[in-house]
Coordinates of C-alpha atoms in Angstrom, one line a residue:
M1 CA -35.1 157.6 -130.4
F2 CA -37.2 160.0 -132.8
H3 CA -39.5 156.9 -133.7
Y4 CA -39.8 155.8 -129.7
M5 CA -41.0 160.0 -129.0
L6 CA -43.7 159.6 -131.9
V7 CA -45.1 156.7 -130.2
F8 CA -45.1 158.6 -126.5
M9 CA -46.4 161.5 -127.9
A10 CA -49.3 159.8 -129.3
Y11 CA -50.2 157.6 -126.4
H12 CA -50.0 160.7 -124.0
S13 CA -51.9 163.1 -126.4
S14 CA -54.8 160.4 -126.6
R15 CA -55.4 160.0 -123.0
W16 CA -56.6 163.7 -123.0
I17 CA -59.3 162.3 -125.3
P18 CA -62.4 160.6 -124.0
R19 CA -62.3 156.7 -124.5
N20 CA -65.4 156.9 -126.7
Q21 CA -63.7 159.7 -128.6
R22 CA -60.5 158.4 -129.4
L23 CA -61.2 156.9 -133.0
K24 CA -61.4 160.4 -133.9
F25 CA -57.7 160.9 -132.9
Q26 CA -56.8 158.2 -135.2
I27 CA -57.1 161.1 -138.3
V28 CA -54.5 163.2 -136.3
N29 CA -52.6 160.2 -136.0
A30 CA -52.7 159.3 -139.9
V31 CA -51.6 162.9 -140.7
F32 CA -48.6 162.6 -138.2
V33 CA -48.0 159.1 -140.2
A34 CA -47.9 161.0 -143.4
L35 CA -45.6 164.2 -142.1
V36 CA -43.0 161.4 -140.8
L37 CA -43.7 158.7 -143.4
G38 CA -44.0 161.0 -146.8
P39 CA -40.8 162.8 -146.9
Q40 CA -39.0 159.6 -146.4
L41 CA -40.3 157.7 -148.9
Y42 CA -40.1 160.5 -151.4
V43 CA -36.3 161.1 -150.6
I44 CA -35.7 157.0 -151.1
S45 CA -37.8 156.9 -154.3
R46 CA -35.4 160.0 -156.0
P47 CA -33.0 158.9 -158.4
K48 CA -30.2 160.6 -157.1
S49 CA -30.5 158.8 -153.5
S50 CA -29.5 155.5 -155.2
R51 CA -26.0 157.0 -156.5
F52 CA -22.8 155.9 -154.6
C53 CA -22.1 157.5 -151.2
S54 CA -19.2 156.7 -149.0
Q55 CA -21.7 155.8 -146.0
P56 CA -24.2 153.5 -146.3
L57 CA -27.1 156.4 -145.9
L58 CA -29.6 154.8 -148.3
N59 CA -29.6 151.7 -145.9
N60 CA -30.1 153.7 -142.9
L61 CA -33.0 155.4 -144.3
S62 CA -34.6 152.1 -145.4
A63 CA -34.1 151.0 -141.4
S64 CA -35.8 154.5 -140.7
I65 CA -38.6 153.8 -142.8
A66 CA -39.0 150.1 -141.5
L67 CA -39.2 151.8 -137.9
S68 CA -41.3 154.9 -138.6
F69 CA -44.0 151.9 -139.9
I70 CA -43.8 150.2 -136.8
A71 CA -44.1 153.4 -134.6
S72 CA -47.2 154.1 -136.6
G73 CA -48.6 150.5 -135.6
F74 CA -47.5 151.0 -132.3
S75 CA -49.3 154.6 -132.1
V76 CA -52.5 153.1 -133.3
T77 CA -52.6 150.1 -131.2
F78 CA -51.7 152.2 -128.0
T79 CA -54.6 154.9 -128.5
L80 CA -57.2 152.5 -129.0
I81 CA -56.3 149.9 -126.2
D82 CA -57.0 150.9 -122.7
P83 CA -55.7 149.6 -120.5
V84 CA -52.4 148.5 -122.6
P85 CA -51.2 145.1 -121.7
Q86 CA -47.9 144.5 -120.0
S87 CA -46.5 142.7 -123.2
F88 CA -47.4 145.5 -125.4
W89 CA -45.2 147.9 -123.2
A90 CA -42.4 145.7 -123.1
S91 CA -42.3 145.3 -126.7
Y92 CA -42.7 149.2 -126.9
H93 CA -39.4 149.4 -124.9
F94 CA -37.4 147.3 -126.4
F95 CA -38.3 149.4 -129.9
G96 CA -37.4 152.3 -128.0
L97 CA -33.8 150.5 -127.7
V98 CA -33.6 149.8 -131.4
S99 CA -34.9 153.2 -132.2
C100 CA -31.9 154.6 -129.8
G101 CA -29.5 152.4 -131.7
Q102 CA -30.8 153.6 -135.1
G103 CA -30.8 157.1 -133.9
L104 CA -27.0 156.4 -133.0
C105 CA -26.0 155.0 -136.4
T106 CA -27.8 157.9 -138.2
A107 CA -26.0 160.5 -136.4
I108 CA -22.4 158.3 -136.6
L109 CA -23.2 157.9 -140.2
T110 CA -24.3 161.7 -141.1
L111 CA -21.4 162.9 -139.4
T112 CA -19.1 161.1 -141.2
A113 CA -20.8 161.7 -144.6
A114 CA -20.1 165.4 -145.7
A115 CA -18.8 164.4 -149.0
C116 CA -22.4 162.9 -149.7
A117 CA -24.1 166.2 -149.4
K118 CA -22.8 166.9 -153.1
I119 CA -23.4 163.5 -154.2
T120 CA -26.9 162.6 -152.7
P121 CA -28.0 165.9 -151.3
E122 CA -31.6 165.1 -150.8
L123 CA -30.4 161.6 -148.8
Y124 CA -27.7 163.6 -146.8
Y125 CA -29.8 166.5 -145.6
T126 CA -32.8 163.8 -144.8
S127 CA -29.7 162.0 -142.6
V128 CA -29.3 165.3 -140.8
I129 CA -32.5 166.3 -140.1
L130 CA -33.3 162.6 -138.5
T131 CA -29.8 163.2 -136.5
V132 CA -31.2 166.3 -135.1
M133 CA -34.7 165.1 -134.2
S134 CA -33.0 161.9 -132.8
T135 CA -30.7 164.2 -130.6
F136 CA -33.8 166.2 -129.6
S137 CA -35.6 163.2 -128.7
A138 CA -32.5 161.3 -126.6
G139 CA -32.4 164.7 -124.9
F140 CA -35.8 165.0 -123.9
F141 CA -35.9 161.6 -122.6
G142 CA -32.6 162.0 -120.9
V143 CA -34.1 165.0 -119.1
R144 CA -37.1 162.8 -118.4
G145 CA -35.2 160.4 -117.1
G146 CA -33.3 162.5 -114.7
L147 CA -36.3 164.2 -113.2
W148 CA -37.8 160.7 -112.7
L149 CA -34.5 159.7 -110.7
A150 CA -34.8 162.9 -108.9
K151 CA -38.5 162.7 -107.7
P152 CA -38.6 161.6 -104.1
S153 CA -40.1 158.4 -103.5
R154 CA -43.4 158.0 -102.0
N155 CA -42.7 155.0 -100.4
N156 CA -40.4 157.5 -97.5
E157 CA -43.5 160.0 -96.9
H158 CA -44.7 160.0 -93.3

């Protein structure tokens, strides 16, 4: 859910900026993309990352990098288009399901790959960081969803 949250934050942050100045927000957006993609690309390029590990952490990191590229595309699209078409929202929410599944896989693989910490330390600790960020994001959306469900319906107000 980490990638889903990145797009969510970019979208809602850009709405505070007037429409004619949102292009400037893309510089901030590019910095966030670099902060998310840079470390992942660095770890995947390290020679130690290609060593054998009992869990497919390298494949999982590759999936995370792919989702990071997709998230950057969504964030650029959502910050520049106003209003955002329903089809984009639908594809974004589907992306959220995929991101949630990838975060769950990351957590399971990381929890079962403690031996990889000595063999491929950068890869293992990157997976730990991605697991923590996915858990935090899932918690954020869980609380947000709970508050949304608890909010009284406006149709019943008199």
